[in-house]
């Protein structure tokens, strides 16, 4: 189809933006931006990336930009030019960035000027072009260096729904994160399912402080809101003082966060004076919807939040590969400790260890998901992709049980997956890094139960000299090599590890070493 502005798109999220026109789409750094301004800026980005060529033809284009108007315009611009968007974590360290750029075969990186160090030198070393993005209200500059001007207005390509659109890197049972590839059709299915289930409408207003290299922020908050014509207020990170001020001003109707943030908000409410606590609690209570996800929400936190605010959090379940799969209902019982029922368009089954499909309640099994929202492939990993599916069913690796019509998550099949602070982490990846420490001879990483983080990263290490190693020293060393949320929060120096007959570390037994912490 051809939009009123004469720019070809078939990405329905962007097509709908033309209909929203002069409505406010984003509040960013104190400035309001309409959908029309977002469309203009994304068009400029797309033209700059194309540089006279008709179509990027699924080139991978990465971007390192915090939550902002610029971030959204760049993401849409990459899509409108026919590229695959590869968002980068603003907290990632050089080795993590290098893995993504190299694995994805990125052609260029769009970066906000104040974040150009250290990614600029890294790109120079890898031979990847960098495209500086400037903060200019209502406009963006993003032209590839050395690109000649055509002197005419360039028409953008028409993008089909089956085009690959986005690559998000997620930790798994391999030592390095894998690129999860989704098409525009996959993303659209994820959005429309949630818009229907959670009752999104144009008058909604939501803060966005979640990471934008993660599906929770990209789809559940940003894309659903913009699809509905609602308003998003962006934050470069979680700024509790500023967010609570805005909550007190009744700025939002919808709120989404991970359990760790709800724990911090509870602490803030409980430590506030009576008048301030009442103001915040009443404002939270007036919101039409509050959601928790990306990690299990302890039932005690669920109940405490309700007691403080009167608001019953809606807990849901999803992952990068499937979008959202299950949700407690918008209208009806929101059961603490449960993740509800399958969302619209989602087919779910539980499969027992025997390979049989579970037919009865109370019998645990692995969650397997089928439907249009499920991702297409792990980038350049055909064998890993094949292993992840049973026919059309994606094997999530999460165990669950159906109880009185609601699903409850039991945990991961793999002990090498840690869910901490809303992130899914690979213990193997963290172990690979820790082994590079000059005093670490051997190590093993597990997740241990933690009220704040859900699971805390815990490392057991055997040192080369048999001497002690302080947690703070290990943290300081790891800061240059691992994102903050991957750095161990607990450390034990051991003489040896519990092992099976084959000499393999038995991680369930290893967890018991941390029980007395």
Short mmCIF file of C-alpha atoms in Angstrom, two decimals:
data_model
loop_
_atom_site.label_atom_id
_atom_site.label_comp_id
_atom_site.label_asym_id
_atom_site.label_seq_id
_atom_site.Cartn_x
_atom_site.Cartn_y
_atom_site.Cartn_z
CA UNK A 1 0.00 0.00 0.00
CA UNK A 2 1.05 3.65 -0.41
CA UNK A 3 0.73 5.93 2.61
CA UNK A 4 -0.63 9.51 2.39
CA UNK A 5 2.97 10.75 2.48
CA UNK A 6 3.77 8.67 -0.57
CA UNK A 7 6.16 6.37 1.29
CA UNK A 8 5.64 2.67 0.76
CA UNK A 9 5.32 0.47 3.84
CA UNK A 10 3.45 -2.69 4.65
CA UNK A 11 4.48 -2.81 8.28
CA UNK A 12 1.09 -2.38 9.94
CA UNK A 13 2.56 -0.85 13.10
CA UNK A 14 3.96 1.99 10.98
CA UNK A 15 0.98 2.18 8.62
CA UNK A 16 -1.25 2.77 11.65
CA UNK A 17 0.93 5.69 12.74
CA UNK A 18 -0.27 7.67 9.71
CA UNK A 19 -3.81 7.29 11.04
CA UNK A 20 -2.77 8.57 14.49
CA UNK A 21 -1.26 11.70 12.87
CA UNK A 22 -1.01 14.61 15.31
CA UNK A 23 -1.64 12.57 18.46
CA UNK A 24 1.27 12.56 20.89
CA UNK A 25 3.27 9.36 20.48
CA UNK A 26 6.24 9.99 22.75
CA UNK A 27 7.38 12.17 25.62
CA UNK A 28 11.18 12.16 25.58
CA UNK A 29 13.57 14.38 27.53
CA UNK A 30 10.69 16.75 28.31
CA UNK A 31 9.67 17.12 24.64
CA UNK A 32 6.41 15.85 23.10
CA UNK A 33 6.53 14.17 19.69
CA UNK A 34 3.55 13.38 17.51
CA UNK A 35 3.16 10.28 15.37
CA UNK A 36 3.66 12.52 12.33
CA UNK A 37 7.02 13.72 13.69
CA UNK A 38 8.05 10.14 14.42
CA UNK A 39 7.18 9.15 10.85
CA UNK A 40 9.18 12.06 9.41
CA UNK A 41 12.23 11.26 11.52
CA UNK A 42 12.11 7.54 10.71
CA UNK A 43 11.83 8.38 7.02
CA UNK A 44 14.99 10.50 7.23
CA UNK A 45 16.81 7.65 8.95
CA UNK A 46 15.64 5.21 6.28
CA UNK A 47 16.80 7.46 3.43
CA UNK A 48 20.16 7.99 5.09
CA UNK A 49 20.68 4.25 5.50
CA UNK A 50 19.66 3.53 1.92
CA UNK A 51 22.02 6.15 0.52
CA UNK A 52 20.45 5.87 -2.93
CA UNK A 53 20.06 2.06 -2.98
CA UNK A 54 16.46 0.80 -3.35
CA UNK A 55 16.38 -1.64 -0.41
CA UNK A 56 18.68 -2.82 2.40
CA UNK A 57 17.54 -6.39 1.65
CA UNK A 58 17.69 -7.53 5.27
CA UNK A 59 21.10 -6.11 6.10
CA UNK A 60 21.61 -6.26 9.86
CA UNK A 61 21.75 -2.75 11.28
CA UNK A 62 22.58 -2.36 14.97
CA UNK A 63 21.86 0.66 17.16
CA UNK A 64 23.12 1.78 20.55
CA UNK A 65 20.61 4.35 21.80
CA UNK A 66 18.85 4.52 25.20
CA UNK A 67 15.09 4.82 25.53
CA UNK A 68 14.15 7.99 23.67
CA UNK A 69 12.45 9.47 20.60
CA UNK A 70 15.69 8.81 18.72
CA UNK A 71 15.63 5.12 19.61
CA UNK A 72 12.14 4.62 18.20
CA UNK A 73 12.81 6.67 15.06
CA UNK A 74 15.95 4.66 14.35
CA UNK A 75 14.19 1.32 14.87
CA UNK A 76 11.38 2.32 12.51
CA UNK A 77 13.87 3.80 10.05
CA UNK A 78 15.78 0.52 9.81
CA UNK A 79 12.53 -1.31 9.16
CA UNK A 80 11.36 1.18 6.54
CA UNK A 81 14.68 0.81 4.70
CA UNK A 82 14.28 -2.98 4.58
CA UNK A 83 16.87 -3.82 7.25
CA UNK A 84 16.88 -6.15 10.24
CA UNK A 85 17.01 -4.16 13.49
CA UNK A 86 19.60 -5.35 16.02
CA UNK A 87 19.21 -3.34 19.27
CA UNK A 88 22.26 -3.26 21.53
CA UNK A 89 22.29 -3.02 25.31
CA UNK A 90 23.53 0.37 26.49
CA UNK A 91 25.09 -1.46 29.45
CA UNK A 92 26.90 -4.11 27.42
CA UNK A 93 30.66 -4.42 27.71
CA UNK A 94 33.03 -4.58 24.75
CA UNK A 95 33.28 -8.41 24.58
CA UNK A 96 29.47 -8.66 24.62
CA UNK A 97 29.08 -6.02 21.91
CA UNK A 98 31.77 -7.67 19.82
CA UNK A 99 29.97 -11.01 19.93
CA UNK A 100 26.70 -9.49 18.66
CA UNK A 101 28.30 -7.39 15.90
CA UNK A 102 30.41 -10.30 14.70
CA UNK A 103 27.74 -13.00 14.99
CA UNK A 104 25.02 -10.94 13.30
CA UNK A 105 27.31 -9.73 10.52
CA UNK A 106 26.22 -6.16 11.20
CA UNK A 107 26.78 -3.74 8.31
CA UNK A 108 26.56 -0.54 10.36
CA UNK A 109 25.85 0.72 13.87
CA UNK A 110 23.76 3.81 14.60
CA UNK A 111 24.96 5.32 17.83
CA UNK A 112 24.06 8.34 19.90
CA UNK A 113 27.13 10.57 19.92
CA UNK A 114 27.59 10.50 23.70
CA UNK A 115 27.80 6.68 23.57
CA UNK A 116 30.35 6.47 20.74
CA UNK A 117 33.08 5.34 23.15
CA UNK A 118 33.82 2.40 23.36
CA UNK A 119 31.75 1.12 20.44
CA UNK A 120 33.41 3.46 17.94
CA UNK A 121 36.91 1.95 18.37
CA UNK A 122 35.37 -1.54 18.38
CA UNK A 123 33.62 -0.88 15.07
CA UNK A 124 36.84 0.50 13.59
CA UNK A 125 38.63 -2.70 14.57
CA UNK A 126 35.86 -4.89 13.12
CA UNK A 127 35.49 -2.85 9.94
CA UNK A 128 31.87 -1.91 10.74
CA UNK A 129 30.72 1.59 9.83
CA UNK A 130 29.29 3.80 12.56
CA UNK A 131 26.49 6.26 11.89
CA UNK A 132 26.25 9.11 14.45
CA UNK A 133 22.74 10.02 15.58
CA UNK A 134 22.16 13.54 16.88
CA UNK A 135 19.48 14.69 19.30
CA UNK A 136 17.53 17.18 17.19
CA UNK A 137 13.91 17.77 18.26
CA UNK A 138 11.58 16.41 15.58
CA UNK A 139 14.41 15.49 13.21
CA UNK A 140 17.25 13.02 12.97
CA UNK A 141 20.50 12.90 11.07
CA UNK A 142 21.66 9.40 10.14
CA UNK A 143 23.45 9.29 6.82
CA UNK A 144 26.10 6.72 6.07
CA UNK A 145 29.54 8.37 5.78
CA UNK A 146 30.64 8.80 2.18
CA UNK A 147 27.14 8.37 0.75
CA UNK A 148 26.54 10.72 -2.19
CA UNK A 149 23.36 12.76 -2.29
CA UNK A 150 20.99 11.96 -5.15
CA UNK A 151 19.49 15.45 -5.10
CA UNK A 152 15.97 14.04 -5.16
CA UNK A 153 13.45 12.56 -2.77
CA UNK A 154 13.98 8.84 -2.56
CA UNK A 155 11.00 6.50 -2.37
CA UNK A 156 11.26 3.87 0.32
CA UNK A 157 10.81 0.16 -0.39
CA UNK A 158 7.61 -1.73 0.21
CA UNK A 159 8.14 -4.21 3.05
CA UNK A 160 6.29 -7.53 3.12
CA UNK A 161 5.17 -9.08 6.41
CA UNK A 162 7.32 -12.17 5.92
CA UNK A 163 10.54 -10.10 5.88
CA UNK A 164 12.89 -10.68 8.80
CA UNK A 165 12.57 -7.62 11.03
CA UNK A 166 14.45 -7.96 14.29
CA UNK A 167 17.23 -9.92 15.94
CA UNK A 168 17.37 -10.00 19.75
CA UNK A 169 20.19 -11.77 21.53
CA UNK A 170 19.18 -14.08 24.33
CA UNK A 171 21.09 -16.38 26.64
CA UNK A 172 20.49 -20.10 26.42
CA UNK A 173 22.24 -23.37 27.11
CA UNK A 174 25.14 -22.36 24.88
CA UNK A 175 28.03 -20.29 26.18
CA UNK A 176 27.22 -17.33 23.93
CA UNK A 177 23.89 -15.52 23.40
CA UNK A 178 21.96 -16.54 20.29
CA UNK A 179 20.32 -14.22 17.77
CA UNK A 180 16.54 -14.74 17.85
CA UNK A 181 15.11 -13.70 14.47
CA UNK A 182 11.49 -12.53 14.13
CA UNK A 183 9.62 -11.37 11.04
CA UNK A 184 7.29 -8.39 10.83
CA UNK A 185 4.42 -10.90 10.86
CA UNK A 186 5.74 -12.48 14.09
CA UNK A 187 5.96 -9.06 15.76
CA UNK A 188 2.52 -8.06 14.55
CA UNK A 189 1.05 -11.27 15.99
CA UNK A 190 2.71 -10.55 19.34
CA UNK A 191 1.34 -7.01 19.39
CA UNK A 192 -2.25 -7.79 18.34
CA UNK A 193 -2.51 -10.61 20.88
CA UNK A 194 -1.62 -8.24 23.74
CA UNK A 195 -3.68 -5.31 22.46
CA UNK A 196 -6.71 -7.58 22.54
CA UNK A 197 -5.93 -9.31 25.83
CA UNK A 198 -4.93 -6.22 27.81
CA UNK A 199 -7.44 -3.76 26.35
CA UNK A 200 -5.00 -1.19 24.95
CA UNK A 201 -6.69 2.02 23.75
CA UNK A 202 -5.63 5.48 22.49
CA UNK A 203 -6.06 7.20 25.85
CA UNK A 204 -3.51 4.99 27.58
CA UNK A 205 -0.28 6.51 28.90
CA UNK A 206 2.67 4.38 30.00
CA UNK A 207 6.26 4.93 31.18
CA UNK A 208 9.03 3.05 29.35
CA UNK A 209 12.09 2.43 31.51
CA UNK A 210 12.69 -1.22 30.61
CA UNK A 211 15.71 -2.22 28.49
CA UNK A 212 15.11 -1.79 24.76
CA UNK A 213 17.21 -4.76 23.68
CA UNK A 214 14.60 -6.95 25.41
CA UNK A 215 11.17 -8.00 24.12
CA UNK A 216 9.39 -6.75 27.27
CA UNK A 217 10.21 -3.12 26.49
CA UNK A 218 10.15 -3.35 22.68
CA UNK A 219 6.87 -5.20 22.20
CA UNK A 220 4.82 -5.22 25.41
CA UNK A 221 5.28 -1.52 26.16
CA UNK A 222 6.48 0.44 23.14
CA UNK A 223 4.94 -1.36 20.18
CA UNK A 224 1.59 -2.13 21.82
CA UNK A 225 1.18 1.48 22.93
CA UNK A 226 2.08 2.94 19.54
CA UNK A 227 -0.14 0.43 17.73
CA UNK A 228 -3.09 1.65 19.84
CA UNK A 229 -2.26 5.34 19.36
CA UNK A 230 -1.35 5.63 23.05
CA UNK A 231 1.39 7.74 24.61
CA UNK A 232 4.79 6.50 25.82
CA UNK A 233 7.06 8.45 28.15
CA UNK A 234 10.64 7.26 27.68
CA UNK A 235 13.40 7.02 30.28
CA UNK A 236 17.00 6.10 29.55
CA UNK A 237 16.95 3.93 32.70
CA UNK A 238 14.77 3.29 35.74
CA UNK A 239 14.75 6.60 37.62
CA UNK A 240 12.59 5.84 40.66
CA UNK A 241 12.41 9.36 42.06
CA UNK A 242 11.36 10.89 38.74
CA UNK A 243 8.94 8.06 37.95
CA UNK A 244 7.26 8.27 41.34
CA UNK A 245 6.84 12.02 40.86
CA UNK A 246 5.09 11.36 37.54
CA UNK A 247 2.98 8.61 39.11
CA UNK A 248 1.93 11.07 41.79
CA UNK A 249 0.90 13.50 39.03
CA UNK A 250 -1.41 10.78 37.58
CA UNK A 251 0.64 10.73 34.38
CA UNK A 252 0.04 7.04 33.60
CA UNK A 253 -2.84 4.62 33.12
CA UNK A 254 -0.72 1.49 32.47
CA UNK A 255 2.48 0.36 34.20
CA UNK A 256 4.76 -2.57 33.36
CA UNK A 257 7.82 -3.67 35.31
CA UNK A 258 9.84 -6.66 36.43
CA UNK A 259 9.56 -8.07 39.99
CA UNK A 260 12.83 -6.44 41.07
CA UNK A 261 11.36 -3.00 40.36
CA UNK A 262 8.20 -3.77 42.31
CA UNK A 263 10.38 -4.76 45.29
CA UNK A 264 12.17 -1.39 45.04
CA UNK A 265 8.85 0.47 44.76
CA UNK A 266 7.51 -1.33 47.84
CA UNK A 267 10.61 -0.26 49.76
CA UNK A 268 10.11 3.35 48.58
CA UNK A 269 6.45 3.39 49.62
CA UNK A 270 7.16 1.84 53.01
CA UNK A 271 9.95 4.32 53.76
CA UNK A 272 8.01 7.42 52.62
CA UNK A 273 6.18 9.72 55.03
CA UNK A 274 2.46 9.06 55.48
CA UNK A 275 1.25 11.82 53.15
CA UNK A 276 3.62 10.92 50.31
CA UNK A 277 2.91 7.21 50.65
CA UNK A 278 -0.84 7.85 50.47
CA UNK A 279 -0.38 10.01 47.36
CA UNK A 280 1.68 7.38 45.54
CA UNK A 281 -0.47 4.46 46.66
CA UNK A 282 -3.67 6.15 45.52
CA UNK A 283 -2.12 7.04 42.15
CA UNK A 284 -0.96 3.45 41.57
CA UNK A 285 -4.38 2.22 42.63
CA UNK A 286 -6.10 4.45 40.03
CA UNK A 287 -4.20 2.93 37.09
CA UNK A 288 -6.32 0.70 34.89
CA UNK A 289 -3.63 -1.98 34.56
CA UNK A 290 -0.35 -2.94 36.22
CA UNK A 291 1.69 -5.88 34.92
CA UNK A 292 4.67 -7.87 36.17
CA UNK A 293 6.77 -10.12 33.98
CA UNK A 294 10.16 -11.35 32.71
CA UNK A 295 10.65 -13.30 35.94
CA UNK A 296 8.49 -15.08 38.50
CA UNK A 297 6.70 -12.71 40.86
CA UNK A 298 6.81 -14.06 44.43
CA UNK A 299 3.28 -14.43 45.79
CA UNK A 300 4.32 -12.46 48.88
CA UNK A 301 5.30 -9.45 46.73
CA UNK A 302 2.04 -9.74 44.78
CA UNK A 303 0.02 -9.62 48.00
CA UNK A 304 2.11 -6.86 49.58
CA UNK A 305 1.64 -4.63 46.51
CA UNK A 306 -2.11 -5.17 46.65
CA UNK A 307 -2.09 -4.33 50.33
CA UNK A 308 -0.20 -1.08 49.75
CA UNK A 309 -2.00 0.15 46.62
CA UNK A 310 -5.16 -1.89 46.16
CA UNK A 311 -3.82 -2.79 42.72
CA UNK A 312 -3.78 -6.49 41.75
CA UNK A 313 -0.78 -7.04 39.52
CA UNK A 314 -1.36 -9.00 36.33
CA UNK A 315 1.37 -11.61 35.95
CA UNK A 316 2.17 -13.07 32.55
CA UNK A 317 4.70 -15.41 30.94
CA UNK A 318 6.73 -15.02 27.79
CA UNK A 319 10.19 -15.18 26.27
CA UNK A 320 12.14 -13.71 23.38
CA UNK A 321 11.35 -16.62 21.07
CA UNK A 322 7.56 -16.54 21.46
CA UNK A 323 6.61 -13.07 22.64
CA UNK A 324 4.00 -13.48 25.38
CA UNK A 325 2.40 -16.89 25.77
CA UNK A 326 0.28 -16.80 28.92
CA UNK A 327 -1.43 -14.13 30.97
CA UNK A 328 -3.71 -13.70 33.93
CA UNK A 329 -6.96 -12.11 32.73
CA UNK A 330 -7.64 -8.39 32.37
CA UNK A 331 -11.08 -9.07 33.82
CA UNK A 332 -11.29 -11.93 36.30
CA UNK A 333 -9.11 -13.53 38.95
CA UNK A 334 -5.43 -12.59 38.93
CA UNK A 335 -3.98 -15.44 40.91
CA UNK A 336 -0.71 -14.84 42.81
CA UNK A 337 1.95 -17.35 41.78
CA UNK A 338 0.20 -18.25 38.51
CA UNK A 339 0.64 -16.97 34.95
CA UNK A 340 -2.93 -17.57 33.77
CA UNK A 341 -4.06 -19.02 30.46
CA UNK A 342 -2.85 -18.91 26.83
CA UNK A 343 -3.18 -15.51 25.14
CA UNK A 344 -5.16 -14.99 21.89
CA UNK A 345 -3.49 -16.73 18.96
CA UNK A 346 -1.31 -18.88 21.22
CA UNK A 347 -1.54 -22.69 21.22
CA UNK A 348 0.01 -24.34 24.27
CA UNK A 349 0.64 -27.88 25.39
CA UNK A 350 2.52 -29.51 28.27
CA UNK A 351 4.77 -32.44 27.40
CA UNK A 352 5.90 -34.92 30.03
CA UNK A 353 9.40 -36.41 30.29
CA UNK A 354 8.05 -39.48 28.49
CA UNK A 355 7.23 -37.36 25.45
CA UNK A 356 3.50 -37.75 26.00
CA UNK A 357 1.24 -34.71 25.93
CA UNK A 358 -0.13 -34.01 29.41
CA UNK A 359 -3.91 -34.33 29.49
CA UNK A 360 -4.68 -33.90 33.19
CA UNK A 361 -4.39 -31.07 35.67
CA UNK A 362 -1.74 -31.42 38.34
CA UNK A 363 0.72 -33.25 36.07
CA UNK A 364 3.86 -31.23 35.25
CA UNK A 365 5.31 -30.91 31.76
CA UNK A 366 7.42 -28.71 29.53
CA UNK A 367 5.60 -25.73 28.02
CA UNK A 368 5.54 -25.95 24.23
CA UNK A 369 4.10 -23.12 22.13
CA UNK A 370 2.78 -22.94 18.57
CA UNK A 371 1.36 -19.96 16.69
CA UNK A 372 2.10 -16.96 14.44
CA UNK A 373 4.07 -15.10 17.13
CA UNK A 374 6.78 -17.77 17.41
CA UNK A 375 10.18 -16.71 16.08
CA UNK A 376 11.64 -17.88 12.76
CA UNK A 377 15.17 -19.06 13.58
CA UNK A 378 18.29 -18.73 15.65
CA UNK A 379 20.65 -16.76 13.43
CA UNK A 380 23.12 -19.02 11.60
CA UNK A 381 22.31 -21.94 13.92
CA UNK A 382 20.13 -24.34 11.87
CA UNK A 383 20.86 -27.37 14.06
CA UNK A 384 20.10 -25.48 17.28
CA UNK A 385 16.90 -24.15 15.69
CA UNK A 386 15.82 -27.65 14.68
CA UNK A 387 16.49 -28.98 18.19
CA UNK A 388 14.35 -26.22 19.68
CA UNK A 389 11.21 -27.44 17.89
CA UNK A 390 9.07 -30.57 18.00
CA UNK A 391 7.41 -30.19 14.63
CA UNK A 392 5.72 -26.78 14.76
CA UNK A 393 5.92 -26.65 18.57
CA UNK A 394 8.66 -24.54 20.18
CA UNK A 395 10.16 -26.19 23.25
CA UNK A 396 10.48 -23.40 25.84
CA UNK A 397 12.51 -25.37 28.38
CA UNK A 398 10.17 -24.15 31.13
CA UNK A 399 8.22 -26.60 33.27
CA UNK A 400 4.67 -25.83 34.35
CA UNK A 401 1.56 -27.42 35.79
CA UNK A 402 -2.13 -26.64 35.26
CA UNK A 403 -4.03 -26.08 38.52
CA UNK A 404 -7.72 -25.15 38.60
CA UNK A 405 -7.51 -23.72 35.07
CA UNK A 406 -4.38 -21.60 35.66
CA UNK A 407 -0.83 -22.47 34.70
CA UNK A 408 1.95 -22.19 37.29
CA UNK A 409 5.63 -22.13 36.31
CA UNK A 410 7.76 -24.70 38.14
CA UNK A 411 11.20 -23.76 36.81
CA UNK A 412 13.67 -24.41 34.02
CA UNK A 413 14.61 -27.78 32.61
CA UNK A 414 18.22 -26.60 32.42
CA UNK A 415 20.19 -25.66 35.53
CA UNK A 416 22.36 -23.53 33.24
CA UNK A 417 19.63 -20.90 32.86
CA UNK A 418 19.35 -18.23 35.57
CA UNK A 419 16.45 -15.76 35.69
CA UNK A 420 17.69 -12.70 37.54
CA UNK A 421 16.11 -9.25 37.64
CA UNK A 422 14.02 -9.95 34.54
CA UNK A 423 16.96 -11.23 32.47
CA UNK A 424 17.50 -14.79 31.31
CA UNK A 425 21.20 -15.49 31.83
CA UNK A 426 23.44 -18.32 30.69
CA UNK A 427 25.53 -19.77 33.51
CA UNK A 428 27.87 -21.15 30.85
CA UNK A 429 28.55 -17.70 29.40
CA UNK A 430 29.38 -16.30 32.85
CA UNK A 431 31.61 -19.29 33.62
CA UNK A 432 33.54 -18.76 30.38
CA UNK A 433 34.33 -15.19 31.41
CA UNK A 434 35.21 -15.99 35.04
CA UNK A 435 37.67 -18.65 33.91
CA UNK A 436 39.72 -15.86 32.32
CA UNK A 437 40.44 -14.41 35.78
CA UNK A 438 44.14 -15.00 36.53
CA UNK A 439 43.39 -16.57 39.92
CA UNK A 440 40.45 -18.78 38.89
CA UNK A 441 41.42 -22.34 38.07
CA UNK A 442 37.86 -23.70 37.80
CA UNK A 443 34.40 -22.31 38.42
CA UNK A 444 30.71 -23.16 38.32
CA UNK A 445 27.78 -20.73 38.30
CA UNK A 446 24.22 -21.33 39.51
CA UNK A 447 21.18 -19.27 40.40
CA UNK A 448 20.15 -19.08 44.05
CA UNK A 449 16.81 -17.88 45.38
CA UNK A 450 16.77 -14.16 46.15
CA UNK A 451 13.87 -11.92 47.20
CA UNK A 452 15.10 -8.91 45.25
CA UNK A 453 16.33 -10.57 42.04
CA UNK A 454 14.26 -13.75 41.88
CA UNK A 455 17.52 -15.60 41.40
CA UNK A 456 20.94 -14.19 42.20
CA UNK A 457 24.01 -15.20 40.20
CA UNK A 458 26.20 -17.29 42.52
CA UNK A 459 29.72 -18.45 41.63
CA UNK A 460 31.77 -21.19 43.20
CA UNK A 461 35.46 -20.97 42.28
CA UNK A 462 38.57 -23.00 42.83
CA UNK A 463 41.58 -20.69 42.85
CA UNK A 464 44.88 -21.55 41.22
CA UNK A 465 46.89 -21.08 44.39
CA UNK A 466 44.26 -22.37 46.77
CA UNK A 467 44.06 -18.93 48.36
CA UNK A 468 41.04 -16.73 48.99
CA UNK A 469 39.32 -14.46 46.47
CA UNK A 470 37.09 -11.60 47.61
CA UNK A 471 33.72 -11.00 45.96
CA UNK A 472 34.42 -7.28 45.56
CA UNK A 473 37.70 -8.01 43.77
CA UNK A 474 35.96 -10.42 41.40
CA UNK A 475 33.20 -7.88 40.74
CA UNK A 476 35.72 -5.13 39.96
CA UNK A 477 37.52 -7.41 37.50
CA UNK A 478 34.26 -8.53 35.86
CA UNK A 479 32.91 -4.99 35.36
CA UNK A 480 34.91 -4.59 32.15
CA UNK A 481 33.78 -7.95 30.77
CA UNK A 482 30.18 -8.57 31.82
CA UNK A 483 26.98 -6.53 31.97
CA UNK A 484 26.19 -5.54 35.54
CA UNK A 485 23.26 -7.94 35.82
CA UNK A 486 25.52 -10.90 34.90
CA UNK A 487 28.17 -10.23 37.57
CA UNK A 488 28.02 -12.70 40.51
CA UNK A 489 26.33 -11.39 43.63
CA UNK A 490 27.46 -14.35 45.73
CA UNK A 491 30.89 -16.04 45.78
CA UNK A 492 32.26 -19.13 47.48
CA UNK A 493 35.84 -20.33 47.18
CA UNK A 494 35.88 -24.13 47.28
CA UNK A 495 38.49 -26.86 47.39
CA UNK A 496 36.50 -28.94 44.90
CA UNK A 497 33.02 -29.35 43.42
CA UNK A 498 30.37 -32.04 43.89
CA UNK A 499 30.75 -34.30 40.84
CA UNK A 500 29.10 -37.34 39.31
CA UNK A 501 30.86 -40.52 38.24
CA UNK A 502 31.88 -38.89 34.96
CA UNK A 503 33.49 -35.94 36.78
CA UNK A 504 30.77 -33.46 35.78
CA UNK A 505 29.82 -30.79 38.31
CA UNK A 506 26.42 -31.55 39.85
CA UNK A 507 24.80 -28.12 39.96
CA UNK A 508 21.75 -29.06 42.08
CA UNK A 509 24.18 -30.22 44.78
CA UNK A 510 26.30 -27.12 44.24
CA UNK A 511 23.30 -24.91 45.05
CA UNK A 512 23.21 -26.43 48.54
CA UNK A 513 26.60 -24.83 49.25
CA UNK A 514 24.90 -21.44 49.15
CA UNK A 515 21.96 -22.35 51.42
CA UNK A 516 23.71 -21.03 54.51
CA UNK A 517 24.58 -17.62 53.05
#
